[in-house]
Amino acid sequence: KVDLKDSLQTICRSVRALQEDVRKQKEQVQLERATLQQRQEVLKRRLEILPKEVEDHETQLLEALCGVLNAQKRRCRGLWESTCEAPEIAVERGAPTMSLEECLDREVPNVGLREDSPEPAG
């Protein structure tokens, strides 16, 4: 013979334990949801900023490219002009003696890059 009182108490304890577990799970879910919402807001703000950062970076790259190209053009023009002059005049002016190919292959410092510009990823 089973005592109904003991069985009912056991059932009530089980129900209370289950209710406590559910309460803890709800708290955990709410905490996780709040964390995810904060992360979503951070990502939204970052996403709003990215187009401006990309535009600024592209501008810096184009300025650097213009500086490099202009330096190369000056070097190549000097080389070309030295080939058009009489050899004596070219030597007097200190005209470059390298070939056009050497001129184009020459390493050039990062002319046009700003000091505060970020290093390229790679």
One Martini backbone bead per residue (centre of mass of N, CA, C, O) as a GRO file, in nm:
protein
  122
    1LYS     BB    1   0.095   0.037   0.025
    2VAL     BB    2   0.050   0.368  -0.069
    3ASP     BB    3   0.130   0.682   0.024
    4LEU     BB    4  -0.018   0.973  -0.071
    5LYS     BB    5   0.144   1.186   0.074
    6ASP     BB    6   0.428   1.104  -0.026
    7SER     BB    7   0.367   1.122  -0.326
    8LEU     BB    8   0.281   1.419  -0.330
    9GLN     BB    9   0.550   1.534  -0.223
   10THR     BB   10   0.726   1.427  -0.452
   11ILE     BB   11   0.580   1.573  -0.677
   12CYS     BB   12   0.621   1.862  -0.566
   13ARG     BB   13   0.930   1.858  -0.567
   14SER     BB   14   0.958   1.810  -0.869
   15VAL     BB   15   0.808   2.060  -0.961
   16ARG     BB   16   0.990   2.268  -0.817
   17ALA     BB   17   1.249   2.183  -0.960
   18LEU     BB   18   1.145   2.242  -1.245
   19GLN     BB   19   1.081   2.539  -1.198
   20GLU     BB   20   1.371   2.621  -1.128
   21ASP     BB   21   1.497   2.535  -1.395
   22VAL     BB   22   1.326   2.719  -1.573
   23ARG     BB   23   1.413   2.986  -1.444
   24LYS     BB   24   1.716   2.957  -1.509
   25GLN     BB   25   1.680   2.933  -1.814
   26LYS     BB   26   1.547   3.208  -1.856
   27GLU     BB   27   1.783   3.376  -1.751
   28GLN     BB   28   1.988   3.272  -1.957
   29VAL     BB   29   1.832   3.364  -2.208
   30GLN     BB   30   1.822   3.666  -2.137
   31LEU     BB   31   2.126   3.707  -2.127
   32GLU     BB   32   2.187   3.612  -2.415
   33ARG     BB   33   2.004   3.813  -2.557
   34ALA     BB   34   2.142   4.070  -2.457
   35THR     BB   35   2.417   4.005  -2.578
   36LEU     BB   36   2.321   3.983  -2.875
   37GLN     BB   37   2.208   4.272  -2.895
   38GLN     BB   38   2.473   4.416  -2.842
   39ARG     BB   39   2.625   4.293  -3.078
   40GLN     BB   40   2.436   4.396  -3.296
   41GLU     BB   41   2.487   4.697  -3.244
   42VAL     BB   42   2.787   4.696  -3.299
   43LEU     BB   43   2.765   4.587  -3.591
   44LYS     BB   44   2.591   4.817  -3.702
   45ARG     BB   45   2.791   5.046  -3.648
   46ARG     BB   46   3.022   4.926  -3.812
   47LEU     BB   47   2.866   4.913  -4.082
   48GLU     BB   48   2.825   5.227  -4.100
   49ILE     BB   49   3.144   5.293  -4.107
   50LEU     BB   50   3.282   5.137  -4.345
   51PRO     BB   51   3.238   5.317  -4.599
   52LYS     BB   52   3.421   5.548  -4.498
   53GLU     BB   53   3.679   5.383  -4.462
   54VAL     BB   54   3.701   5.294  -4.753
   55GLU     BB   55   3.716   5.573  -4.879
   56ASP     BB   56   3.970   5.666  -4.729
   57HIS     BB   57   4.154   5.437  -4.826
   58GLU     BB   58   4.126   5.491  -5.129
   59THR     BB   59   4.239   5.776  -5.120
   60GLN     BB   60   4.518   5.700  -5.012
   61LEU     BB   61   4.593   5.510  -5.244
   62LEU     BB   62   4.564   5.717  -5.475
   63GLU     BB   63   4.773   5.915  -5.367
   64ALA     BB   64   5.007   5.717  -5.371
   65LEU     BB   65   4.993   5.646  -5.668
   66CYS     BB   66   5.038   5.930  -5.775
   67GLY     BB   67   5.316   5.970  -5.649
   68VAL     BB   68   5.455   5.734  -5.790
   69LEU     BB   69   5.388   5.808  -6.082
   70ASN     BB   70   5.519   6.090  -6.079
   71ALA     BB   71   5.803   5.993  -6.014
   72GLN     BB   72   5.833   5.814  -6.263
   73LYS     BB   73   5.786   6.033  -6.473
   74ARG     BB   74   6.029   6.204  -6.397
   75ARG     BB   75   6.241   5.993  -6.451
   76CYS     BB   76   6.164   5.928  -6.746
   77ARG     BB   77   6.193   6.213  -6.854
   78GLY     BB   78   6.488   6.245  -6.786
   79LEU     BB   79   6.580   6.013  -6.962
   80TRP     BB   80   6.463   6.112  -7.227
   81GLU     BB   81   6.603   6.389  -7.234
   82SER     BB   82   6.893   6.268  -7.231
   83THR     BB   83   6.855   6.131  -7.520
   84CYS     BB   84   6.803   6.414  -7.678
   85GLU     BB   85   7.071   6.503  -7.604
   86ALA     BB   86   7.368   6.576  -7.598
   87PRO     BB   87   7.610   6.411  -7.431
   88GLU     BB   88   7.751   6.660  -7.301
   89ILE     BB   89   7.497   6.788  -7.172
   90ALA     BB   90   7.404   6.547  -7.005
   91VAL     BB   91   7.655   6.535  -6.826
   92GLU     BB   92   7.640   6.826  -6.715
   93ARG     BB   93   7.341   6.774  -6.587
   94GLY     BB   94   7.317   6.480  -6.472
   95ALA     BB   95   7.205   6.257  -6.622
   96PRO     BB   96   7.074   5.974  -6.652
   97THR     BB   97   7.205   5.625  -6.717
   98MET     BB   98   6.967   5.465  -6.724
   99SER     BB   99   6.735   5.276  -6.829
  100LEU     BB  100   6.405   5.247  -6.877
  101GLU     BB  101   6.374   4.974  -6.737
  102GLU     BB  102   6.523   5.055  -6.478
  103CYS     BB  103   6.336   5.284  -6.407
  104LEU     BB  104   6.069   5.111  -6.380
  105ASP     BB  105   6.206   4.889  -6.169
  106ARG     BB  106   6.236   5.078  -5.953
  107GLU     BB  107   6.244   5.153  -5.635
  108VAL     BB  108   5.987   5.311  -5.432
  109PRO     BB  109   5.883   5.508  -5.220
  110ASN     BB  110   5.604   5.603  -5.018
  111VAL     BB  111   5.462   5.823  -5.187
  112GLY     BB  112   5.182   5.979  -5.019
  113LEU     BB  113   5.189   5.859  -4.752
  114ARG     BB  114   5.064   5.866  -4.453
  115GLU     BB  115   5.152   5.832  -4.128
  116ASP     BB  116   4.840   5.740  -4.026
  117SER     BB  117   4.832   5.510  -4.202
  118PRO     BB  118   4.756   5.201  -4.246
  119GLU     BB  119   4.856   4.901  -4.275
  120PRO     BB  120   4.864   4.663  -4.489
  121ALA     BB  121   4.714   4.382  -4.548
  122GLY     BB  122   4.892   4.039  -4.558
   0.00000   0.00000   0.00000
